[in-house]
PDB file of C-alpha atoms in Angstrom:
ATOM      1  CA  ASN A   1     -45.543 -61.763  13.262  1.00 69.00           C
ATOM      2  CA  ALA A   2     -45.199 -57.695  12.053  1.00 78.00           C
ATOM      3  CA  GLY A   3     -48.311 -56.625  14.590  1.00 93.00           C
ATOM      4  CA  VAL A   4     -49.873 -53.235  13.772  1.00 96.00           C
ATOM      5  CA  THR A   5     -48.022 -51.472  10.840  1.00 96.00           C
ATOM      6  CA  GLN A   6     -48.720 -47.996   9.222  1.00 97.00           C
ATOM      7  CA  THR A   7     -47.894 -45.975   5.905  1.00 96.00           C
ATOM      8  CA  PRO A   8     -46.420 -43.598   5.484  1.00 96.00           C
ATOM      9  CA  LYS A   9     -44.289 -42.381   8.827  1.00 95.00           C
ATOM     10  CA  PHE A  10     -43.998 -39.271   7.804  1.00 96.00           C
ATOM     11  CA  ARG A  11     -45.908 -36.994   5.308  1.00 96.00           C
ATOM     12  CA  VAL A  12     -45.894 -32.962   4.772  1.00 97.00           C
ATOM     13  CA  LEU A  13     -49.660 -31.851   2.517  1.00 96.00           C
ATOM     14  CA  LYS A  14     -50.148 -28.686   1.599  1.00 97.00           C
ATOM     15  CA  THR A  15     -53.964 -27.630   3.097  1.00 97.00           C
ATOM     16  CA  GLY A  16     -56.544 -28.179   0.642  1.00 97.00           C
ATOM     17  CA  GLN A  17     -54.813 -31.807  -0.277  1.00 97.00           C
ATOM     18  CA  SER A  18     -56.064 -34.966   0.258  1.00 96.00           C
ATOM     19  CA  MET A  19     -54.018 -38.218   1.333  1.00 95.00           C
ATOM     20  CA  THR A  20     -54.752 -41.400   3.003  1.00 97.00           C
ATOM     21  CA  LEU A  21     -52.973 -43.105   5.658  1.00 97.00           C
ATOM     22  CA  LEU A  22     -53.103 -46.946   5.875  1.00 97.00           C
ATOM     23  CA  CYS A  23     -52.650 -49.269   9.045  1.00 97.00           C
ATOM     24  CA  ALA A  24     -52.694 -52.897   8.226  1.00 97.00           C
ATOM     25  CA  GLN A  25     -52.468 -55.512  11.294  1.00 97.00           C
ATOM     26  CA  ASP A  26     -51.220 -59.481  10.838  1.00 95.00           C
ATOM     27  CA  MET A  27     -53.139 -60.797  14.353  1.00 94.00           C
ATOM     28  CA  ASN A  28     -56.590 -61.517  12.902  1.00 94.00           C
ATOM     29  CA  HIS A  29     -57.733 -58.935  15.232  1.00 94.00           C
ATOM     30  CA  GLU A  30     -61.539 -58.156  14.709  1.00 93.00           C
ATOM     31  CA  TYR A  31     -61.612 -54.257  16.048  1.00 93.00           C
ATOM     32  CA  MET A  32     -59.208 -51.310  14.712  1.00 95.00           C
ATOM     33  CA  TYR A  33     -59.076 -48.098  16.109  1.00 95.00           C
ATOM     34  CA  TRP A  34     -57.758 -44.409  14.955  1.00 97.00           C
ATOM     35  CA  TYR A  35     -56.373 -42.320  17.368  1.00 96.00           C
ATOM     36  CA  ARG A  36     -54.599 -38.863  16.921  1.00 96.00           C
ATOM     37  CA  GLN A  37     -52.200 -37.411  19.884  1.00 95.00           C
ATOM     38  CA  ASP A  38     -51.669 -33.951  20.444  1.00 92.00           C
ATOM     39  CA  PRO A  39     -49.206 -32.322  22.731  1.00 85.00           C
ATOM     40  CA  GLY A  40     -51.440 -31.588  26.191  1.00 77.00           C
ATOM     41  CA  MET A  41     -54.422 -33.136  24.573  1.00 78.00           C
ATOM     42  CA  GLY A  42     -53.010 -37.251  24.857  1.00 82.00           C
ATOM     43  CA  LEU A  43     -54.649 -39.455  22.232  1.00 90.00           C
ATOM     44  CA  ARG A  44     -58.140 -38.834  21.162  1.00 91.00           C
ATOM     45  CA  LEU A  45     -60.278 -41.466  19.435  1.00 93.00           C
ATOM     46  CA  ILE A  46     -61.266 -40.487  15.869  1.00 96.00           C
ATOM     47  CA  HIS A  47     -62.717 -43.569  14.399  1.00 96.00           C
ATOM     48  CA  TYR A  48     -63.326 -47.189  15.112  1.00 94.00           C
ATOM     49  CA  SER A  49     -64.113 -50.552  13.220  1.00 94.00           C
ATOM     50  CA  VAL A  50     -65.701 -53.715  15.239  1.00 91.00           C
ATOM     51  CA  GLY A  51     -65.196 -55.362  11.401  1.00 92.00           C
ATOM     52  CA  GLU A  52     -65.106 -56.064   8.109  1.00 93.00           C
ATOM     53  CA  GLY A  53     -67.050 -53.229   6.479  1.00 92.00           C
ATOM     54  CA  THR A  54     -68.472 -51.488   9.998  1.00 93.00           C
ATOM     55  CA  THR A  55     -67.465 -48.256  10.781  1.00 95.00           C
ATOM     56  CA  ALA A  56     -68.267 -46.055  13.405  1.00 93.00           C
ATOM     57  CA  LYS A  57     -67.641 -42.084  15.355  1.00 94.00           C
ATOM     58  CA  GLY A  58     -65.005 -41.432  17.689  1.00 92.00           C
ATOM     59  CA  GLU A  59     -64.314 -38.340  19.802  1.00 90.00           C
ATOM     60  CA  VAL A  60     -63.050 -36.193  17.070  1.00 94.00           C
ATOM     61  CA  PRO A  61     -64.396 -37.553  13.776  1.00 96.00           C
ATOM     62  CA  ASP A  62     -64.933 -34.269  11.790  1.00 96.00           C
ATOM     63  CA  GLY A  63     -62.650 -33.635   8.593  1.00 96.00           C
ATOM     64  CA  TYR A  64     -61.350 -37.509   8.887  1.00 97.00           C
ATOM     65  CA  ASN A  65     -63.435 -40.247   7.022  1.00 96.00           C
ATOM     66  CA  VAL A  66     -62.175 -44.126   6.904  1.00 97.00           C
ATOM     67  CA  SER A  67     -62.773 -47.486   5.678  1.00 97.00           C
ATOM     68  CA  ARG A  68     -62.250 -51.258   6.411  1.00 97.00           C
ATOM     69  CA  LEU A  69     -63.059 -53.190   3.242  1.00 94.00           C
ATOM     70  CA  LYS A  70     -60.345 -55.944   4.639  1.00 95.00           C
ATOM     71  CA  LYS A  71     -60.680 -57.476   7.630  1.00 95.00           C
ATOM     72  CA  GLN A  72     -56.971 -56.186   8.131  1.00 97.00           C
ATOM     73  CA  ASN A  73     -56.806 -53.264   6.915  1.00 97.00           C
ATOM     74  CA  PHE A  74     -58.351 -49.821   8.061  1.00 98.00           C
ATOM     75  CA  LEU A  75     -58.068 -46.612   6.204  1.00 98.00           C
ATOM     76  CA  LEU A  76     -58.016 -42.981   7.192  1.00 98.00           C
ATOM     77  CA  GLY A  77     -59.092 -40.499   4.925  1.00 97.00           C
ATOM     78  CA  LEU A  78     -58.337 -36.782   4.976  1.00 96.00           C
ATOM     79  CA  GLU A  79     -60.425 -35.332   1.952  1.00 91.00           C
ATOM     80  CA  SER A  80     -59.422 -31.339   2.692  1.00 95.00           C
ATOM     81  CA  ALA A  81     -56.325 -31.461   4.801  1.00 96.00           C
ATOM     82  CA  ALA A  82     -56.192 -28.197   7.217  1.00 97.00           C
ATOM     83  CA  PRO A  83     -53.026 -26.947   9.274  1.00 97.00           C
ATOM     84  CA  SER A  84     -55.571 -28.426  12.479  1.00 96.00           C
ATOM     85  CA  GLN A  85     -54.905 -31.876  11.739  1.00 97.00           C
ATOM     86  CA  THR A  86     -50.747 -31.916  12.131  1.00 97.00           C
ATOM     87  CA  SER A  87     -50.676 -34.692  14.145  1.00 97.00           C
ATOM     88  CA  VAL A  88     -49.408 -37.940  14.859  1.00 97.00           C
ATOM     89  CA  TYR A  89     -51.685 -40.996  14.241  1.00 98.00           C
ATOM     90  CA  PHE A  90     -51.938 -44.340  15.711  1.00 97.00           C
ATOM     91  CA  CYS A  91     -53.876 -47.270  14.603  1.00 97.00           C
ATOM     92  CA  ALA A  92     -54.634 -49.558  16.828  1.00 95.00           C
ATOM     93  CA  SER A  93     -56.130 -53.088  16.898  1.00 95.00           C
ATOM     94  CA  SER A  94     -57.841 -55.293  19.702  1.00 93.00           C
ATOM     95  CA  SER A  95     -58.827 -59.018  19.609  1.00 90.00           C
ATOM     96  CA  GLY A  96     -62.577 -58.652  19.820  1.00 80.00           C
ATOM     97  CA  ARG A  97     -63.355 -60.987  22.215  1.00 76.00           C
ATOM     98  CA  SER A  98     -64.892 -58.442  23.903  1.00 73.00           C
ATOM     99  CA  ALA A  99     -68.396 -57.625  22.708  1.00 71.00           C
ATOM    100  CA  ARG A 100     -67.875 -54.585  24.949  1.00 71.00           C
ATOM    101  CA  ARG A 101     -64.366 -53.653  22.767  1.00 75.00           C
ATOM    102  CA  THR A 102     -62.933 -53.990  26.625  1.00 83.00           C
ATOM    103  CA  ASP A 103     -60.080 -56.113  24.740  1.00 86.00           C
ATOM    104  CA  THR A 104     -56.277 -54.678  25.263  1.00 91.00           C
ATOM    105  CA  GLN A 105     -55.676 -52.521  22.402  1.00 93.00           C
ATOM    106  CA  TYR A 106     -51.985 -52.736  20.269  1.00 95.00           C
ATOM    107  CA  PHE A 107     -50.922 -49.241  18.258  1.00 95.00           C
ATOM    108  CA  GLY A 108     -48.646 -49.291  15.692  1.00 95.00           C
ATOM    109  CA  PRO A 109     -46.186 -47.431  15.177  1.00 95.00           C
ATOM    110  CA  GLY A 110     -47.363 -43.630  14.285  1.00 96.00           C
ATOM    111  CA  THR A 111     -47.675 -41.463  11.330  1.00 97.00           C
ATOM    112  CA  ARG A 112     -46.403 -37.708  11.285  1.00 96.00           C
ATOM    113  CA  LEU A 113     -48.510 -35.906   9.727  1.00 97.00           C
ATOM    114  CA  THR A 114     -47.643 -32.075   9.075  1.00 97.00           C
ATOM    115  CA  VAL A 115     -50.277 -29.658   7.001  1.00 97.00           C
ATOM    116  CA  LEU A 116     -48.515 -26.560   6.076  1.00 96.00           C
TER     117      LEU A 116
ATOM    118  CA  ALA B   1     -67.407 -39.156  33.802  1.00 79.00           C
ATOM    119  CA  GLN B   2     -64.431 -40.889  32.946  1.00 87.00           C
ATOM    120  CA  LYS B   3     -61.130 -39.491  33.239  1.00 93.00           C
ATOM    121  CA  VAL B   4     -57.285 -40.209  34.069  1.00 95.00           C
ATOM    122  CA  THR B   5     -55.136 -37.793  35.800  1.00 96.00           C
ATOM    123  CA  GLN B   6     -51.232 -38.151  35.721  1.00 96.00           C
ATOM    124  CA  ALA B   7     -50.351 -35.363  37.911  1.00 94.00           C
ATOM    125  CA  GLN B   8     -46.414 -35.889  37.301  1.00 96.00           C
ATOM    126  CA  THR B   9     -45.726 -34.335  34.269  1.00 94.00           C
ATOM    127  CA  GLU B  10     -41.633 -34.556  34.230  1.00 96.00           C
ATOM    128  CA  ILE B  11     -39.340 -36.980  36.030  1.00 97.00           C
ATOM    129  CA  SER B  12     -35.644 -36.633  36.433  1.00 97.00           C
ATOM    130  CA  VAL B  13     -34.115 -39.524  38.053  1.00 97.00           C
ATOM    131  CA  VAL B  14     -30.299 -40.443  38.149  1.00 97.00           C
ATOM    132  CA  GLU B  15     -30.004 -44.498  36.932  1.00 97.00           C
ATOM    133  CA  LYS B  16     -30.333 -47.005  39.452  1.00 97.00           C
ATOM    134  CA  GLU B  17     -32.853 -45.252  41.472  1.00 97.00           C
ATOM    135  CA  ASP B  18     -36.521 -46.047  41.929  1.00 97.00           C
ATOM    136  CA  VAL B  19     -39.400 -44.204  40.639  1.00 98.00           C
ATOM    137  CA  THR B  20     -43.177 -44.231  40.929  1.00 98.00           C
ATOM    138  CA  LEU B  21     -45.730 -43.306  38.519  1.00 98.00           C
ATOM    139  CA  ASP B  22     -48.707 -42.058  39.701  1.00 98.00           C
ATOM    140  CA  CYS B  23     -52.437 -42.863  38.464  1.00 98.00           C
ATOM    141  CA  VAL B  24     -55.376 -41.425  39.399  1.00 98.00           C
ATOM    142  CA  TYR B  25     -58.663 -42.380  37.896  1.00 97.00           C
ATOM    143  CA  GLU B  26     -62.322 -41.562  38.004  1.00 95.00           C
ATOM    144  CA  THR B  27     -65.050 -43.929  36.774  1.00 92.00           C
ATOM    145  CA  ARG B  28     -68.423 -44.420  38.190  1.00 90.00           C
ATOM    146  CA  ASP B  29     -68.470 -48.246  36.790  1.00 89.00           C
ATOM    147  CA  THR B  30     -67.566 -50.696  38.757  1.00 89.00           C
ATOM    148  CA  THR B  31     -65.879 -52.721  36.004  1.00 90.00           C
ATOM    149  CA  TYR B  32     -63.428 -51.406  34.233  1.00 93.00           C
ATOM    150  CA  TYR B  33     -60.134 -51.856  33.007  1.00 93.00           C
ATOM    151  CA  LEU B  34     -56.907 -50.221  33.555  1.00 95.00           C
ATOM    152  CA  PHE B  35     -53.606 -49.967  31.305  1.00 96.00           C
ATOM    153  CA  TRP B  36     -50.104 -48.812  30.958  1.00 97.00           C
ATOM    154  CA  TYR B  37     -48.223 -47.934  28.087  1.00 96.00           C
ATOM    155  CA  LYS B  38     -45.039 -47.094  27.372  1.00 97.00           C
ATOM    156  CA  GLN B  39     -43.940 -44.464  24.743  1.00 95.00           C
ATOM    157  CA  PRO B  40     -40.182 -44.178  23.783  1.00 95.00           C
ATOM    158  CA  PRO B  41     -38.576 -41.556  22.316  1.00 93.00           C
ATOM    159  CA  SER B  42     -38.665 -43.133  18.977  1.00 91.00           C
ATOM    160  CA  GLY B  43     -42.245 -42.846  19.176  1.00 90.00           C
ATOM    161  CA  GLU B  44     -44.343 -45.926  18.987  1.00 92.00           C
ATOM    162  CA  LEU B  45     -46.881 -46.908  21.917  1.00 94.00           C
ATOM    163  CA  VAL B  46     -45.818 -50.005  23.830  1.00 95.00           C
ATOM    164  CA  PHE B  47     -48.921 -52.357  25.864  1.00 95.00           C
ATOM    165  CA  LEU B  48     -47.375 -52.867  29.748  1.00 96.00           C
ATOM    166  CA  ILE B  49     -50.080 -54.116  31.560  1.00 94.00           C
ATOM    167  CA  ARG B  50     -53.697 -54.837  31.824  1.00 93.00           C
ATOM    168  CA  ARG B  51     -55.807 -54.963  35.327  1.00 93.00           C
ATOM    169  CA  ASN B  52     -59.442 -55.574  35.736  1.00 91.00           C
ATOM    170  CA  SER B  53     -61.447 -53.845  38.304  1.00 92.00           C
ATOM    171  CA  PHE B  54     -61.608 -57.385  39.986  1.00 90.00           C
ATOM    172  CA  ASP B  55     -58.466 -57.832  40.432  1.00 87.00           C
ATOM    173  CA  GLU B  56     -56.398 -55.769  43.399  1.00 84.00           C
ATOM    174  CA  GLN B  57     -53.029 -58.033  43.427  1.00 84.00           C
ATOM    175  CA  ASN B  58     -50.347 -56.101  42.849  1.00 86.00           C
ATOM    176  CA  GLU B  59     -48.129 -56.976  39.580  1.00 87.00           C
ATOM    177  CA  ILE B  60     -44.308 -57.605  39.125  1.00 89.00           C
ATOM    178  CA  SER B  61     -42.839 -58.052  35.968  1.00 90.00           C
ATOM    179  CA  GLY B  62     -38.503 -57.861  36.304  1.00 94.00           C
ATOM    180  CA  ARG B  63     -37.885 -54.283  37.510  1.00 95.00           C
ATOM    181  CA  TYR B  64     -42.230 -53.318  36.555  1.00 96.00           C
ATOM    182  CA  SER B  65     -44.561 -53.514  39.579  1.00 95.00           C
ATOM    183  CA  TRP B  66     -48.015 -51.684  39.687  1.00 95.00           C
ATOM    184  CA  ASN B  67     -50.332 -51.370  42.577  1.00 95.00           C
ATOM    185  CA  PHE B  68     -53.279 -50.880  42.208  1.00 95.00           C
ATOM    186  CA  GLN B  69     -55.763 -49.382  45.430  1.00 94.00           C
ATOM    187  CA  LYS B  70     -59.336 -49.004  44.425  1.00 93.00           C
ATOM    188  CA  SER B  71     -59.956 -47.717  47.409  1.00 93.00           C
ATOM    189  CA  THR B  72     -57.907 -44.449  46.622  1.00 95.00           C
ATOM    190  CA  SER B  73     -58.590 -44.846  42.638  1.00 96.00           C
ATOM    191  CA  SER B  74     -55.343 -45.429  41.937  1.00 96.00           C
ATOM    192  CA  PHE B  75     -52.933 -47.396  39.598  1.00 96.00           C
ATOM    193  CA  ASN B  76     -49.419 -46.528  40.163  1.00 97.00           C
ATOM    194  CA  PHE B  77     -46.408 -47.951  38.173  1.00 97.00           C
ATOM    195  CA  THR B  78     -42.861 -48.505  39.985  1.00 97.00           C
ATOM    196  CA  ILE B  79     -39.514 -48.705  38.271  1.00 97.00           C
ATOM    197  CA  THR B  80     -36.634 -50.595  40.221  1.00 97.00           C
ATOM    198  CA  ALA B  81     -33.069 -49.640  39.708  1.00 97.00           C
ATOM    199  CA  SER B  82     -33.927 -47.586  36.276  1.00 97.00           C
ATOM    200  CA  GLN B  83     -32.233 -48.086  33.342  1.00 97.00           C
ATOM    201  CA  VAL B  84     -31.472 -45.027  30.540  1.00 97.00           C
ATOM    202  CA  VAL B  85     -33.578 -47.083  28.609  1.00 96.00           C
ATOM    203  CA  ASP B  86     -36.617 -46.934  30.910  1.00 97.00           C
ATOM    204  CA  SER B  87     -36.441 -43.149  29.520  1.00 97.00           C
ATOM    205  CA  ALA B  88     -39.705 -42.822  27.581  1.00 97.00           C
ATOM    206  CA  VAL B  89     -43.556 -41.232  28.161  1.00 96.00           C
ATOM    207  CA  TYR B  90     -45.235 -42.971  30.218  1.00 97.00           C
ATOM    208  CA  PHE B  91     -49.019 -43.421  29.827  1.00 96.00           C
ATOM    209  CA  CYS B  92     -51.912 -44.511  31.953  1.00 96.00           C
ATOM    210  CA  ALA B  93     -55.626 -45.119  30.486  1.00 95.00           C
ATOM    211  CA  LEU B  94     -58.828 -46.851  31.347  1.00 94.00           C
ATOM    212  CA  ILE B  95     -61.451 -48.500  29.897  1.00 92.00           C
ATOM    213  CA  ASN B  96     -64.911 -48.830  30.896  1.00 82.00           C
ATOM    214  CA  ASN B  97     -67.386 -51.856  30.830  1.00 75.00           C
ATOM    215  CA  GLN B  98     -69.319 -50.033  28.041  1.00 72.00           C
ATOM    216  CA  GLY B  99     -66.024 -50.291  26.193  1.00 67.00           C
ATOM    217  CA  GLY B 100     -63.949 -49.257  23.507  1.00 65.00           C
ATOM    218  CA  LYS B 101     -62.791 -45.729  24.074  1.00 79.00           C
ATOM    219  CA  LEU B 102     -59.244 -46.122  26.089  1.00 88.00           C
ATOM    220  CA  ILE B 103     -59.259 -42.775  28.139  1.00 91.00           C
ATOM    221  CA  PHE B 104     -55.655 -42.099  28.336  1.00 92.00           C
ATOM    222  CA  GLY B 105     -54.138 -39.641  31.031  1.00 93.00           C
ATOM    223  CA  GLN B 106     -51.674 -36.982  29.695  1.00 92.00           C
ATOM    224  CA  GLY B 107     -48.540 -39.031  30.426  1.00 94.00           C
ATOM    225  CA  THR B 108     -45.586 -39.002  32.892  1.00 96.00           C
ATOM    226  CA  GLU B 109     -42.295 -37.866  30.730  1.00 96.00           C
ATOM    227  CA  LEU B 110     -39.508 -39.885  32.230  1.00 98.00           C
ATOM    228  CA  SER B 111     -35.691 -39.336  31.641  1.00 98.00           C
ATOM    229  CA  VAL B 112     -33.046 -41.194  33.312  1.00 97.00           C
ATOM    230  CA  LYS B 113     -29.877 -39.922  33.337  1.00 97.00           C
ATOM    231  CA  PRO B 114     -26.701 -41.790  33.489  1.00 95.00           C
TER     232      PRO B 114
END
């Protein structure tokens, strides 16, 4: 099992460009999450999904959109990138056995995004 | 409000020393879950342990041990006989019973020198 994988690993964008980050998990998990990690800020939740076709906002959703068309994939989109979105992005998934989403979250390797 | 505090920003030890990483949390809930994650220099986040609020038994896994004390709202992590490969940033995190959002501490960067 690969667990949680993320594509790409690194990316450099210019302000105003768009891109999509792909997260895939092969653990048959129901729940998936996108976080960003910034120095001194820890990890903050951007969006999450409790199942195929459903998404919800997290702590810092502005400037991002997400889609979960297939259970195993969770996409994070930046429509018009800004320098403030320079960060390391982590995807995570959890089993969904807990209806309250308290299951252990397993993380992908991260995507390092720089917006110039 | 929920909060996780890791007061030690950086710790440096010499190989084979024991080291304890502190974690103090705040929550009003009686049911909650605590976690430790390791972030090595390669950048990924590796799950280490999960503990629920009703289980105060200490846990040992090889050189790693965890001490959970509800009375002091602490969930400390000890590495015995540290090794260079233990060098990483370690995060403590909390989920309450309303679920979903992992509340992370700021992380402790551990450097183990040969």
